[in-house]
JSON list of C-alpha atoms in Angstrom, two decimals:
[
{"chain": "A", "resi": 1466, "resn": "MET", "atom": "CA", "xyz": [-24.38, -18.51, -2.32]},
{"chain": "A", "resi": 1467, "resn": "THR", "atom": "CA", "xyz": [-23.53, -20.15, 0.99]},
{"chain": "A", "resi": 1468, "resn": "VAL", "atom": "CA", "xyz": [-20.81, -22.78, 1.03]},
{"chain": "A", "resi": 1469, "resn": "SER", "atom": "CA", "xyz": [-19.95, -23.04, 4.71]},
{"chain": "A", "resi": 1470, "resn": "ARG", "atom": "CA", "xyz": [-19.67, -20.95, 7.81]},
{"chain": "A", "resi": 1471, "resn": "ASP", "atom": "CA", "xyz": [-16.09, -19.92, 6.97]},
{"chain": "A", "resi": 1472, "resn": "GLY", "atom": "CA", "xyz": [-16.31, -20.59, 3.27]},
{"chain": "A", "resi": 1473, "resn": "LEU", "atom": "CA", "xyz": [-16.81, -18.59, 0.12]},
{"chain": "A", "resi": 1474, "resn": "SER", "atom": "CA", "xyz": [-19.81, -16.49, 1.14]},
{"chain": "A", "resi": 1475, "resn": "SER", "atom": "CA", "xyz": [-18.17, -15.02, 4.23]},
{"chain": "A", "resi": 1476, "resn": "HIS", "atom": "CA", "xyz": [-15.04, -14.29, 2.18]},
{"chain": "A", "resi": 1477, "resn": "GLU", "atom": "CA", "xyz": [-17.12, -12.38, -0.38]},
{"chain": "A", "resi": 1478, "resn": "ASP", "atom": "CA", "xyz": [-18.94, -10.49, 2.39]},
{"chain": "A", "resi": 1479, "resn": "ALA", "atom": "CA", "xyz": [-15.63, -9.40, 3.87]},
{"chain": "A", "resi": 1480, "resn": "GLN", "atom": "CA", "xyz": [-14.70, -7.75, 0.58]},
{"chain": "A", "resi": 1481, "resn": "ARG", "atom": "CA", "xyz": [-17.81, -5.55, 0.52]},
{"chain": "A", "resi": 1482, "resn": "CYS", "atom": "CA", "xyz": [-18.63, -2.33, 2.33]},
{"chain": "A", "resi": 1483, "resn": "LYS", "atom": "CA", "xyz": [-21.04, -2.97, 5.19]},
{"chain": "A", "resi": 1484, "resn": "VAL", "atom": "CA", "xyz": [-22.78, 0.37, 4.60]},
{"chain": "A", "resi": 1485, "resn": "CYS", "atom": "CA", "xyz": [-23.30, 0.60, 0.85]},
{"chain": "A", "resi": 1486, "resn": "GLY", "atom": "CA", "xyz": [-22.53, -3.00, -0.23]},
{"chain": "A", "resi": 1487, "resn": "GLU", "atom": "CA", "xyz": [-20.01, -1.91, -2.87]},
{"chain": "A", "resi": 1488, "resn": "LYS", "atom": "CA", "xyz": [-17.14, -4.30, -3.52]},
{"chain": "A", "resi": 1489, "resn": "TYR", "atom": "CA", "xyz": [-13.75, -3.08, -2.29]},
{"chain": "A", "resi": 1490, "resn": "LYS", "atom": "CA", "xyz": [-10.87, -2.51, -4.69]},
{"chain": "A", "resi": 1491, "resn": "LEU", "atom": "CA", "xyz": [-7.93, -4.02, -2.83]},
{"chain": "A", "resi": 1492, "resn": "THR", "atom": "CA", "xyz": [-4.23, -3.58, -3.51]},
{"chain": "A", "resi": 1493, "resn": "THR", "atom": "CA", "xyz": [-1.43, -5.43, -1.82]},
{"chain": "A", "resi": 1494, "resn": "ARG", "atom": "CA", "xyz": [2.19, -4.56, -1.33]},
{"chain": "A", "resi": 1495, "resn": "ARG", "atom": "CA", "xyz": [5.20, -6.53, -0.22]},
{"chain": "A", "resi": 1496, "resn": "THR", "atom": "CA", "xyz": [6.28, -6.57, 3.39]},
{"chain": "A", "resi": 1497, "resn": "TRP", "atom": "CA", "xyz": [9.00, -8.15, 5.44]},
{"chain": "A", "resi": 1498, "resn": "ILE", "atom": "CA", "xyz": [7.31, -10.94, 7.42]},
{"chain": "A", "resi": 1499, "resn": "PRO", "atom": "CA", "xyz": [9.01, -10.26, 10.79]},
{"chain": "A", "resi": 1500, "resn": "THR", "atom": "CA", "xyz": [7.27, -6.88, 10.88]},
{"chain": "A", "resi": 1501, "resn": "GLY", "atom": "CA", "xyz": [4.08, -8.86, 11.48]},
{"chain": "A", "resi": 1502, "resn": "LEU", "atom": "CA", "xyz": [5.45, -10.26, 14.75]},
{"chain": "A", "resi": 1503, "resn": "SER", "atom": "CA", "xyz": [4.17, -8.88, 18.02]},
{"chain": "A", "resi": 1504, "resn": "VAL", "atom": "CA", "xyz": [6.42, -8.83, 21.09]},
{"chain": "A", "resi": 1505, "resn": "ARG", "atom": "CA", "xyz": [4.71, -11.99, 22.39]},
{"chain": "A", "resi": 1506, "resn": "GLN", "atom": "CA", "xyz": [5.35, -13.80, 19.10]},
{"chain": "A", "resi": 1507, "resn": "TRP", "atom": "CA", "xyz": [9.01, -12.69, 19.08]},
{"chain": "A", "resi": 1508, "resn": "ILE", "atom": "CA", "xyz": [9.44, -14.15, 22.56]},
{"chain": "A", "resi": 1509, "resn": "GLN", "atom": "CA", "xyz": [7.66, -17.38, 21.61]},
{"chain": "A", "resi": 1510, "resn": "THR", "atom": "CA", "xyz": [9.76, -17.75, 18.47]},
{"chain": "A", "resi": 1511, "resn": "THR", "atom": "CA", "xyz": [13.00, -17.14, 20.38]},
{"chain": "A", "resi": 1512, "resn": "VAL", "atom": "CA", "xyz": [12.12, -19.66, 23.11]},
{"chain": "A", "resi": 1513, "resn": "ILE", "atom": "CA", "xyz": [11.02, -22.31, 20.60]},
{"chain": "A", "resi": 1514, "resn": "LEU", "atom": "CA", "xyz": [14.16, -21.90, 18.48]},
{"chain": "A", "resi": 1515, "resn": "SER", "atom": "CA", "xyz": [16.35, -22.05, 21.59]},
{"chain": "A", "resi": 1516, "resn": "MET", "atom": "CA", "xyz": [14.67, -25.29, 22.65]},
{"chain": "A", "resi": 1517, "resn": "MET", "atom": "CA", "xyz": [15.01, -26.74, 19.16]},
{"chain": "A", "resi": 1518, "resn": "VAL", "atom": "CA", "xyz": [18.74, -25.99, 19.11]},
{"chain": "A", "resi": 1519, "resn": "GLY", "atom": "CA", "xyz": [19.39, -26.93, 22.74]},
{"chain": "A", "resi": 1520, "resn": "THR", "atom": "CA", "xyz": [17.57, -30.27, 22.75]},
{"chain": "A", "resi": 1521, "resn": "PRO", "atom": "CA", "xyz": [19.88, -32.13, 20.32]},
{"chain": "A", "resi": 1522, "resn": "LEU", "atom": "CA", "xyz": [22.89, -30.60, 22.04]},
{"chain": "A", "resi": 1523, "resn": "GLY", "atom": "CA", "xyz": [21.62, -31.82, 25.42]},
{"chain": "A", "resi": 1524, "resn": "VAL", "atom": "CA", "xyz": [20.97, -35.31, 24.06]},
{"chain": "A", "resi": 1525, "resn": "TYR", "atom": "CA", "xyz": [24.48, -35.45, 22.64]},
{"chain": "A", "resi": 1526, "resn": "LEU", "atom": "CA", "xyz": [25.98, -34.47, 25.97]},
{"chain": "A", "resi": 1527, "resn": "VAL", "atom": "CA", "xyz": [23.83, -37.06, 27.80]},
{"chain": "A", "resi": 1528, "resn": "CYS", "atom": "CA", "xyz": [24.93, -39.76, 25.36]},
{"chain": "A", "resi": 1529, "resn": "LEU", "atom": "CA", "xyz": [28.60, -38.98, 26.11]},
{"chain": "A", "resi": 1530, "resn": "THR", "atom": "CA", "xyz": [28.11, -39.81, 29.80]},
{"chain": "A", "resi": 1531, "resn": "GLU", "atom": "CA", "xyz": [28.39, -43.29, 31.31]},
{"chain": "A", "resi": 1532, "resn": "ILE", "atom": "CA", "xyz": [24.72, -44.07, 31.84]},
{"chain": "A", "resi": 1533, "resn": "PRO", "atom": "CA", "xyz": [22.86, -47.23, 30.81]},
{"chain": "A", "resi": 1534, "resn": "PRO", "atom": "CA", "xyz": [21.81, -47.47, 27.16]},
{"chain": "A", "resi": 1535, "resn": "THR", "atom": "CA", "xyz": [18.14, -47.67, 28.20]},
{"chain": "A", "resi": 1536, "resn": "CYS", "atom": "CA", "xyz": [18.33, -44.17, 29.69]},
{"chain": "A", "resi": 1537, "resn": "LYS", "atom": "CA", "xyz": [20.05, -42.88, 26.57]},
{"chain": "A", "resi": 1538, "resn": "ILE", "atom": "CA", "xyz": [17.26, -44.26, 24.38]},
{"chain": "A", "resi": 1539, "resn": "LEU", "atom": "CA", "xyz": [14.63, -42.75, 26.68]},
{"chain": "A", "resi": 1540, "resn": "VAL", "atom": "CA", "xyz": [16.33, -39.33, 26.53]},
{"chain": "A", "resi": 1541, "resn": "LEU", "atom": "CA", "xyz": [16.56, -39.60, 22.75]},
{"chain": "A", "resi": 1542, "resn": "GLY", "atom": "CA", "xyz": [12.85, -40.48, 22.46]},
{"chain": "A", "resi": 1543, "resn": "LEU", "atom": "CA", "xyz": [11.86, -37.55, 24.68]},
{"chain": "A", "resi": 1544, "resn": "ALA", "atom": "CA", "xyz": [14.03, -35.25, 22.58]},
{"chain": "A", "resi": 1545, "resn": "VAL", "atom": "CA", "xyz": [12.27, -36.38, 19.38]},
{"chain": "A", "resi": 1546, "resn": "VAL", "atom": "CA", "xyz": [8.87, -35.72, 20.97]},
{"chain": "A", "resi": 1547, "resn": "LEU", "atom": "CA", "xyz": [10.02, -32.29, 22.18]},
{"chain": "A", "resi": 1548, "resn": "GLU", "atom": "CA", "xyz": [11.32, -31.41, 18.70]},
{"chain": "A", "resi": 1549, "resn": "TYR", "atom": "CA", "xyz": [7.96, -32.42, 17.19]},
{"chain": "A", "resi": 1550, "resn": "VAL", "atom": "CA", "xyz": [6.04, -30.25, 19.67]},
{"chain": "A", "resi": 1551, "resn": "CYS", "atom": "CA", "xyz": [8.38, -27.32, 18.99]},
{"chain": "A", "resi": 1552, "resn": "LEU", "atom": "CA", "xyz": [7.94, -27.70, 15.22]},
{"chain": "A", "resi": 1553, "resn": "ARG", "atom": "CA", "xyz": [4.17, -27.74, 15.64]},
{"chain": "A", "resi": 1554, "resn": "LEU", "atom": "CA", "xyz": [4.19, -24.64, 17.84]},
{"chain": "A", "resi": 1555, "resn": "MET", "atom": "CA", "xyz": [6.54, -22.86, 15.44]},
{"chain": "A", "resi": 1556, "resn": "GLY", "atom": "CA", "xyz": [4.25, -23.69, 12.51]},
{"chain": "A", "resi": 1557, "resn": "LEU", "atom": "CA", "xyz": [1.18, -22.34, 14.28]},
{"chain": "A", "resi": 1558, "resn": "ASN", "atom": "CA", "xyz": [3.07, -19.24, 15.33]},
{"chain": "A", "resi": 1559, "resn": "MET", "atom": "CA", "xyz": [4.28, -18.57, 11.78]},
{"chain": "A", "resi": 1560, "resn": "LEU", "atom": "CA", "xyz": [0.75, -19.12, 10.42]},
{"chain": "A", "resi": 1561, "resn": "ASN", "atom": "CA", "xyz": [-0.51, -16.37, 12.72]},
{"chain": "A", "resi": 1562, "resn": "VAL", "atom": "CA", "xyz": [2.36, -14.11, 11.65]},
{"chain": "A", "resi": 1563, "resn": "TYR", "atom": "CA", "xyz": [1.57, -14.75, 7.98]},
{"chain": "A", "resi": 1564, "resn": "ARG", "atom": "CA", "xyz": [-2.12, -13.92, 8.46]},
{"chain": "A", "resi": 1565, "resn": "ARG", "atom": "CA", "xyz": [-1.27, -10.75, 10.34]},
{"chain": "A", "resi": 1566, "resn": "ALA", "atom": "CA", "xyz": [1.28, -9.64, 7.72]},
{"chain": "A", "resi": 1567, "resn": "ARG", "atom": "CA", "xyz": [-1.13, -10.42, 4.87]},
{"chain": "A", "resi": 1568, "resn": "LEU", "atom": "CA", "xyz": [-3.79, -8.19, 6.38]},
{"chain": "A", "resi": 1569, "resn": "ALA", "atom": "CA", "xyz": [-1.24, -5.45, 7.02]},
{"chain": "A", "resi": 1570, "resn": "THR", "atom": "CA", "xyz": [-0.30, -5.34, 3.33]},
{"chain": "A", "resi": 1571, "resn": "MET", "atom": "CA", "xyz": [-3.86, -4.83, 2.04]},
{"chain": "A", "resi": 1572, "resn": "THR", "atom": "CA", "xyz": [-5.18, -1.37, 1.39]},
{"chain": "A", "resi": 1573, "resn": "ILE", "atom": "CA", "xyz": [-8.56, -0.31, 0.06]},
{"chain": "A", "resi": 1574, "resn": "VAL", "atom": "CA", "xyz": [-8.28, 1.84, -3.05]},
{"chain": "A", "resi": 1575, "resn": "GLY", "atom": "CA", "xyz": [-10.99, 4.31, -3.94]},
{"chain": "A", "resi": 1576, "resn": "ARG", "atom": "CA", "xyz": [-11.67, 7.91, -4.49]},
{"chain": "A", "resi": 1577, "resn": "PRO", "atom": "CA", "xyz": [-12.24, 9.93, -1.34]},
{"chain": "A", "resi": 1578, "resn": "VAL", "atom": "CA", "xyz": [-15.71, 11.41, -0.86]},
{"chain": "A", "resi": 1579, "resn": "THR", "atom": "CA", "xyz": [-15.23, 15.10, -0.29]},
{"chain": "A", "resi": 1580, "resn": "ARG", "atom": "CA", "xyz": [-18.84, 16.31, -0.38]},
{"chain": "A", "resi": 1581, "resn": "ILE", "atom": "CA", "xyz": [-22.03, 14.77, 0.96]},
{"chain": "A", "resi": 1582, "resn": "GLU", "atom": "CA", "xyz": [-23.66, 15.27, -2.44]},
{"chain": "A", "resi": 1583, "resn": "GLU", "atom": "CA", "xyz": [-21.24, 12.72, -3.94]},
{"chain": "A", "resi": 1584, "resn": "LEU", "atom": "CA", "xyz": [-22.65, 9.91, -1.79]},
{"chain": "A", "resi": 1585, "resn": "PRO", "atom": "CA", "xyz": [-25.11, 7.50, -3.40]},
{"chain": "A", "resi": 1586, "resn": "GLU", "atom": "CA", "xyz": [-28.73, 8.57, -2.97]},
{"chain": "A", "resi": 1587, "resn": "GLU", "atom": "CA", "xyz": [-29.60, 5.85, -0.44]},
{"chain": "A", "resi": 1588, "resn": "ASN", "atom": "CA", "xyz": [-26.76, 7.07, 1.81]},
{"chain": "A", "resi": 1589, "resn": "GLN", "atom": "CA", "xyz": [-27.74, 10.74, 1.74]},
{"chain": "A", "resi": 1590, "resn": "PRO", "atom": "CA", "xyz": [-28.38, 12.20, 5.20]},
{"chain": "A", "resi": 1591, "resn": "THR", "atom": "CA", "xyz": [-31.89, 13.28, 6.09]},
{"chain": "A", "resi": 1592, "resn": "ALA", "atom": "CA", "xyz": [-32.88, 16.93, 6.35]},
{"chain": "A", "resi": 1593, "resn": "GLU", "atom": "CA", "xyz": [-32.91, 16.57, 10.14]},
{"chain": "A", "resi": 1594, "resn": "ALA", "atom": "CA", "xyz": [-29.37, 15.19, 10.16]},
{"chain": "A", "resi": 1595, "resn": "ARG", "atom": "CA", "xyz": [-28.18, 18.05, 7.94]},
{"chain": "A", "resi": 1596, "resn": "ALA", "atom": "CA", "xyz": [-29.76, 20.58, 10.29]},
{"chain": "A", "resi": 1597, "resn": "ILE", "atom": "CA", "xyz": [-27.99, 19.02, 13.28]},
{"chain": "A", "resi": 1598, "resn": "THR", "atom": "CA", "xyz": [-24.58, 19.01, 11.60]},
{"chain": "A", "resi": 1599, "resn": "ALA", "atom": "CA", "xyz": [-25.02, 22.52, 10.25]},
{"chain": "A", "resi": 1600, "resn": "ALA", "atom": "CA", "xyz": [-25.72, 23.95, 13.73]}
]
């Protein structure tokens, strides 16, 4: 069943073993989201939050000065645009963090294969491969 390039079929393929085709048994656990942040994402988040806090403060200070009202309106408009851009960047950054944390919480559950004889028949090594590994 193929829905789209990134749709249902690729999602189902990702939950199957590429060697034997068996479906994975996945378990998830809880994690604290900031553990999913890389150093780069921490820096980006800190800079974006600083800009989001500093922009309204800067606009307030500019509005206290004796400049023409037209300049004040222009500064206010630029601040609104900057806040929008910062919100967008923060949203994209947090989406990446969420995806990274979600993958970090998944583990594949299954019984470990301790002997070659326990493998399914189609995955059994050939006699030549056994001779090479035995040497």
